[in-house]
Amino acid sequence: MRLVGSSQNLSALDGWHGNLQLAYARQAESTQLIHEQVQAPLKVQRPFYPEGPEVCHSAILHTAGGIVGGDRLSLQAELQPNAHALLTTVAATKIYRSNGLEATQTVQLDVAPGACLEWLPLETIVFNQAIYRQDIRVELAPGGLWMGWEMIRFGRSARGERFLDGNWRSHTEVWQQGTPLWIDRQWVPGSEAVFHSPHGLGGCPIVGSFAFVGRSVDPNLIEKARHLWQGRSGEIGATRLMSGLLCRYRGSSTIEARQWLIAVWHLVRTHYLHRTACIPRLWQLESRYSHESYPPN
């Protein structure tokens, strides 16, 4: 796990320079958070174990309430052999209108042999005129597993706001011993044309992705993931990766995006981890706050 040097202060011009470093280890029959280093505005809550000692759930908190232009956030998480951790966020992430500077978040995830990391943050809301870039790199050892998702709402659509000005980029890479297993680069420049283009947002304010990497996936599992979508109104896709599964959503409902991605997550968890999806209590609290509901475990 990479370490950073001395603390950096908040500057009105530069924004927050936050850092969070976590390390997990398997000790006897339990996964323990053995190292944490925090720098505001990032924090991690006390680990909890809603499904027993083998899986450590951790929630990341952004104490400033949202990300603004000039913010530079860095997160690193290391899983030692046979550890299993689920990382999520306390609330939806808000990317505010920029002051002209780009906000960035860099995530480095290292997963050792036999370890499993579930990277499942809550929804990100990208305000109109936001400028933001996120880079996620996963170093996945042979025998390790990684699954992750992101759900993005472009514009505060409940207020009638659309993402017509600004810039959003998300780059995710999963590597294994110098070989790329999955590279995903997304770019949404705010404009009327991109918002309505069938090759852009297609008039839909919400997109979502779920990826599972580390095992060969049977075509039957792909069909099951697609079948879970029946009866909903948005657009979805599911396909095999070189060593995993990728699902996409584009539509207008956070509820249906969450429900489908949670259902796919449950499917993958049951098949490969022999565990049902254990929905963190934080998601349920966030759901009540936003008048949304999740399917039961």
Coordinates of C-alpha atoms in Angstrom, one line a residue:
M1 CA 0.0 0.0 0.0
R2 CA 1.4 3.4 -0.9
L3 CA 2.0 6.0 1.7
V4 CA 1.9 9.8 1.4
G5 CA 4.0 12.3 3.1
S6 CA 3.2 15.2 5.4
S7 CA -0.3 16.6 6.0
Q8 CA -1.6 19.2 3.5
N9 CA -3.7 22.1 4.7
L10 CA -7.0 23.3 3.2
S11 CA -6.5 26.3 0.9
A12 CA -9.3 28.5 -0.5
L13 CA -7.6 28.2 -3.9
D14 CA -6.5 24.6 -3.8
G15 CA -9.4 22.9 -2.0
W16 CA -9.2 19.8 0.2
H17 CA -6.3 17.4 -0.2
G18 CA -7.8 14.4 1.6
N19 CA -6.3 11.0 2.1
L20 CA -7.5 7.7 3.4
Q21 CA -5.4 4.5 3.7
L22 CA -6.8 1.2 4.9
A23 CA -5.3 -2.3 5.3
Y24 CA -7.2 -5.5 6.1
A25 CA -5.8 -8.9 7.3
R26 CA -7.3 -12.3 8.0
Q27 CA -6.7 -13.2 11.6
A28 CA -7.9 -16.6 12.6
E29 CA -11.5 -16.7 11.3
S30 CA -11.9 -12.9 11.2
T31 CA -11.0 -10.1 8.8
Q32 CA -9.6 -7.1 10.8
L33 CA -8.9 -3.5 9.8
I34 CA -5.2 -3.5 10.9
H35 CA -4.2 -0.1 9.6
E36 CA -5.9 3.2 9.0
Q37 CA -4.5 6.6 8.2
V38 CA -6.8 9.5 7.6
Q39 CA -6.6 13.1 6.5
A40 CA -9.6 15.4 6.4
P41 CA -12.1 15.5 4.9
L42 CA -12.0 11.6 4.6
K43 CA -12.7 9.3 7.5
V44 CA -13.7 5.7 8.0
Q45 CA -16.3 4.6 10.5
R46 CA -15.7 1.8 13.0
P47 CA -15.8 -1.6 11.2
F48 CA -18.9 -3.7 11.6
Y49 CA -19.8 -7.4 11.0
P50 CA -23.4 -7.8 10.0
E51 CA -22.7 -11.2 8.4
G52 CA -20.2 -12.6 10.8
P53 CA -16.5 -12.1 11.5
E54 CA -15.2 -13.3 8.1
V55 CA -16.4 -10.2 6.2
C56 CA -15.5 -6.7 7.5
H57 CA -17.8 -3.9 6.4
S58 CA -16.4 -0.4 6.4
A59 CA -18.1 2.9 5.6
I60 CA -16.2 5.9 4.2
L61 CA -17.3 9.4 5.3
H62 CA -16.6 12.7 3.5
T63 CA -16.9 15.2 6.4
A64 CA -17.1 18.3 4.1
G65 CA -20.4 17.1 2.7
G66 CA -19.4 17.2 -1.0
I67 CA -16.6 17.7 -3.5
V68 CA -15.8 21.1 -5.1
G69 CA -13.4 22.2 -7.8
G70 CA -9.7 21.9 -6.7
D71 CA -10.4 19.0 -4.2
R72 CA -7.9 16.2 -4.5
L73 CA -8.9 13.0 -2.7
S74 CA -6.9 9.8 -2.5
L75 CA -8.0 6.5 -1.2
Q76 CA -5.9 3.3 -0.8
A77 CA -7.1 -0.1 0.4
E78 CA -5.0 -3.2 0.8
L79 CA -6.4 -6.7 1.4
Q80 CA -3.9 -9.2 2.6
P81 CA -4.2 -12.9 1.7
N82 CA -7.7 -14.4 2.4
A83 CA -9.2 -11.2 3.8
H84 CA -12.7 -10.2 2.8
A85 CA -13.9 -6.6 3.0
L86 CA -16.9 -4.6 1.8
L87 CA -16.3 -0.8 1.4
T88 CA -19.2 1.6 1.0
T89 CA -20.0 5.2 1.7
V90 CA -22.1 6.8 4.4
A91 CA -24.2 8.9 2.0
A92 CA -24.5 9.8 -1.7
T93 CA -21.4 11.7 -3.0
K94 CA -22.2 15.2 -4.3
I95 CA -20.0 16.8 -6.9
Y96 CA -20.8 20.5 -6.7
R97 CA -20.6 23.2 -9.5
S98 CA -16.9 24.0 -10.2
N99 CA -15.1 27.2 -9.6
G100 CA -13.2 26.5 -12.8
L101 CA -10.9 23.9 -11.2
E102 CA -11.1 20.1 -11.7
A103 CA -11.9 18.0 -8.7
T104 CA -10.2 14.5 -8.6
Q105 CA -10.5 11.3 -6.7
T106 CA -7.8 8.6 -7.1
V107 CA -8.5 5.1 -5.7
Q108 CA -5.9 2.4 -5.4
L109 CA -7.1 -1.1 -4.4
D110 CA -4.7 -4.0 -3.8
V111 CA -6.2 -7.5 -3.5
A112 CA -3.9 -10.4 -2.5
P113 CA -4.4 -14.1 -3.3
G114 CA -7.6 -15.6 -1.8
A115 CA -8.8 -12.1 -0.8
C116 CA -12.1 -10.5 -1.9
L117 CA -12.9 -6.8 -2.0
E118 CA -16.4 -5.4 -2.6
W119 CA -16.3 -1.7 -3.6
L120 CA -19.9 -0.6 -3.4
P121 CA -20.2 3.2 -2.8
L122 CA -23.6 4.9 -2.8
E123 CA -24.8 7.0 -5.6
T124 CA -22.8 10.0 -7.0
I125 CA -24.8 13.2 -7.9
V126 CA -22.9 15.3 -10.4
F127 CA -24.3 18.9 -10.3
N128 CA -24.5 20.9 -13.5
Q129 CA -21.2 22.8 -14.2
A130 CA -19.2 20.2 -12.1
I131 CA -15.7 19.3 -13.4
Y132 CA -14.6 15.9 -12.0
R133 CA -12.3 13.0 -12.7
Q134 CA -12.1 9.7 -10.9
D135 CA -9.4 7.1 -11.4
I136 CA -9.7 3.6 -9.9
R137 CA -6.9 1.1 -10.3
V138 CA -7.2 -2.5 -8.9
E139 CA -4.1 -4.7 -8.6
L140 CA -5.7 -8.2 -8.4
A141 CA -3.4 -11.1 -7.5
P142 CA -4.2 -14.6 -8.9
G143 CA -6.9 -16.1 -6.8
G144 CA -8.2 -12.8 -5.7
L145 CA -11.7 -11.4 -6.4
W146 CA -12.9 -7.8 -6.9
M147 CA -16.4 -6.5 -7.6
G148 CA -17.5 -2.9 -7.7
W149 CA -20.2 -0.6 -8.9
E150 CA -20.9 3.0 -9.5
M151 CA -24.3 4.8 -9.9
I152 CA -24.2 8.3 -11.3
R153 CA -27.0 10.9 -11.4
F154 CA -26.2 13.7 -13.9
G155 CA -27.8 16.8 -12.6
R156 CA -30.3 17.2 -9.7
S157 CA -33.0 15.9 -11.9
A158 CA -35.6 16.1 -9.1
R159 CA -35.2 19.9 -9.4
G160 CA -35.3 19.8 -13.2
E161 CA -31.6 20.3 -13.5
R162 CA -29.7 18.6 -16.3
F163 CA -26.0 18.2 -16.9
L164 CA -25.5 20.6 -19.8
D165 CA -22.3 22.2 -18.8
G166 CA -19.2 20.7 -17.1
N167 CA -17.1 17.6 -17.5
W168 CA -17.1 14.1 -15.9
R169 CA -14.6 11.3 -16.4
S170 CA -14.3 7.9 -14.8
H171 CA -11.4 5.6 -15.5
T172 CA -11.4 2.1 -13.9
E173 CA -8.6 -0.4 -14.5
V174 CA -8.1 -4.0 -13.1
W175 CA -4.7 -5.5 -13.6
Q176 CA -3.2 -8.9 -12.7
Q177 CA 0.6 -9.4 -12.8
G178 CA 1.1 -6.7 -15.4
T179 CA -1.8 -7.9 -17.6
P180 CA -5.0 -5.8 -17.9
L181 CA -8.2 -7.8 -17.1
W182 CA -10.6 -4.9 -17.6
I183 CA -10.1 -1.2 -18.6
D184 CA -13.2 1.0 -18.6
R185 CA -12.9 4.7 -19.6
Q186 CA -16.1 6.9 -19.5
W187 CA -16.4 10.5 -20.4
V188 CA -19.5 12.7 -20.3
P189 CA -18.9 16.3 -21.3
G190 CA -21.9 18.4 -20.3
S191 CA -23.9 19.5 -23.4
E192 CA -27.4 19.3 -24.9
A193 CA -26.1 17.1 -27.7
V194 CA -24.4 14.5 -25.3
F195 CA -27.4 14.5 -23.0
H196 CA -29.8 13.5 -25.8
S197 CA -27.5 11.4 -28.0
P198 CA -28.1 7.7 -28.1
H199 CA -24.3 7.3 -27.9
G200 CA -24.3 9.5 -24.7
L201 CA -27.0 9.7 -22.0
G202 CA -29.9 9.1 -24.4
G203 CA -32.0 11.6 -22.5
C204 CA -31.5 9.6 -19.2
P205 CA -30.0 11.3 -16.2
I206 CA -28.8 8.1 -14.5
V207 CA -26.2 5.5 -15.5
G208 CA -24.8 2.6 -13.5
S209 CA -22.2 -0.1 -13.9
F210 CA -21.4 -3.3 -12.0
A211 CA -18.3 -5.4 -12.6
F212 CA -17.0 -8.7 -11.2
V213 CA -13.4 -9.6 -12.0
G214 CA -11.4 -12.6 -11.0
R215 CA -13.2 -15.7 -12.3
S216 CA -14.4 -17.1 -15.5
V217 CA -18.2 -16.5 -15.9
D218 CA -20.5 -19.1 -17.4
P219 CA -22.9 -17.7 -20.2
N220 CA -25.8 -19.0 -18.1
L221 CA -25.0 -16.5 -15.4
I222 CA -25.1 -13.7 -17.9
E223 CA -28.6 -14.8 -19.0
K224 CA -29.7 -14.9 -15.3
A225 CA -28.4 -11.3 -14.8
R226 CA -30.4 -10.1 -17.8
H227 CA -33.5 -12.0 -16.7
L228 CA -33.4 -10.2 -13.4
W229 CA -34.3 -7.0 -15.3
Q230 CA -37.7 -8.1 -16.6
G231 CA -40.5 -5.6 -16.2
R232 CA -38.4 -2.4 -15.7
S233 CA -38.4 0.6 -17.9
G234 CA -34.7 1.6 -18.4
E235 CA -32.0 0.1 -20.6
I236 CA -29.5 -2.6 -19.5
G237 CA -26.8 -4.7 -20.8
A238 CA -24.8 -7.7 -19.5
T239 CA -21.7 -9.2 -21.0
R240 CA -18.8 -11.4 -20.2
L241 CA -15.3 -10.0 -19.5
M242 CA -12.1 -11.8 -20.1
S243 CA -12.3 -12.9 -16.5
G244 CA -15.6 -11.7 -15.1
L245 CA -18.9 -10.0 -15.7
L246 CA -20.0 -6.5 -16.7
C247 CA -23.5 -5.0 -16.3
R248 CA -24.7 -1.5 -17.5
Y249 CA -27.8 0.6 -16.7
R250 CA -29.1 3.7 -18.3
G251 CA -32.4 5.2 -17.3
S252 CA -34.3 7.7 -15.1
S253 CA -34.8 5.9 -11.8
T254 CA -32.3 5.5 -9.0
I255 CA -34.6 2.9 -7.5
E256 CA -34.7 0.5 -10.5
A257 CA -30.9 1.0 -11.0
R258 CA -30.2 0.1 -7.4
Q259 CA -32.6 -2.8 -7.3
W260 CA -31.2 -4.4 -10.4
L261 CA -27.5 -3.9 -9.5
I262 CA -28.2 -5.3 -6.0
A263 CA -30.0 -8.3 -7.5
V264 CA -27.0 -8.9 -9.8
W265 CA -24.6 -8.5 -6.8
H266 CA -26.7 -11.0 -4.9
L267 CA -26.5 -13.4 -7.9
V268 CA -22.7 -13.2 -8.1
R269 CA -22.2 -13.4 -4.4
T270 CA -24.4 -16.5 -4.1
H271 CA -22.6 -18.2 -7.0
Y272 CA -19.0 -17.4 -6.2
L273 CA -18.9 -16.6 -2.5
H274 CA -21.8 -18.8 -1.3
R275 CA -23.2 -15.8 0.5
T276 CA -26.4 -13.9 0.0
A277 CA -26.2 -10.2 -0.4
C278 CA -26.0 -8.6 3.0
I279 CA -27.3 -5.0 2.5
P280 CA -25.4 -2.6 4.8
R281 CA -27.7 -0.8 7.3
L282 CA -26.4 2.5 6.0
W283 CA -28.0 1.9 2.6
Q284 CA -31.3 1.3 4.3
L285 CA -31.0 4.6 6.2
E286 CA -30.1 6.5 3.1
S287 CA -33.0 4.8 1.4
R288 CA -35.5 6.0 4.0
Y289 CA -34.0 9.5 3.8
S290 CA -34.5 9.7 0.1
H291 CA -37.9 7.9 0.1
E292 CA -36.5 4.9 -1.7
S293 CA -36.6 1.2 -0.9
Y294 CA -34.4 -1.8 -1.5
P295 CA -35.5 -5.4 -2.0
P296 CA -35.1 -7.7 1.1
N297 CA -32.1 -9.9 1.6

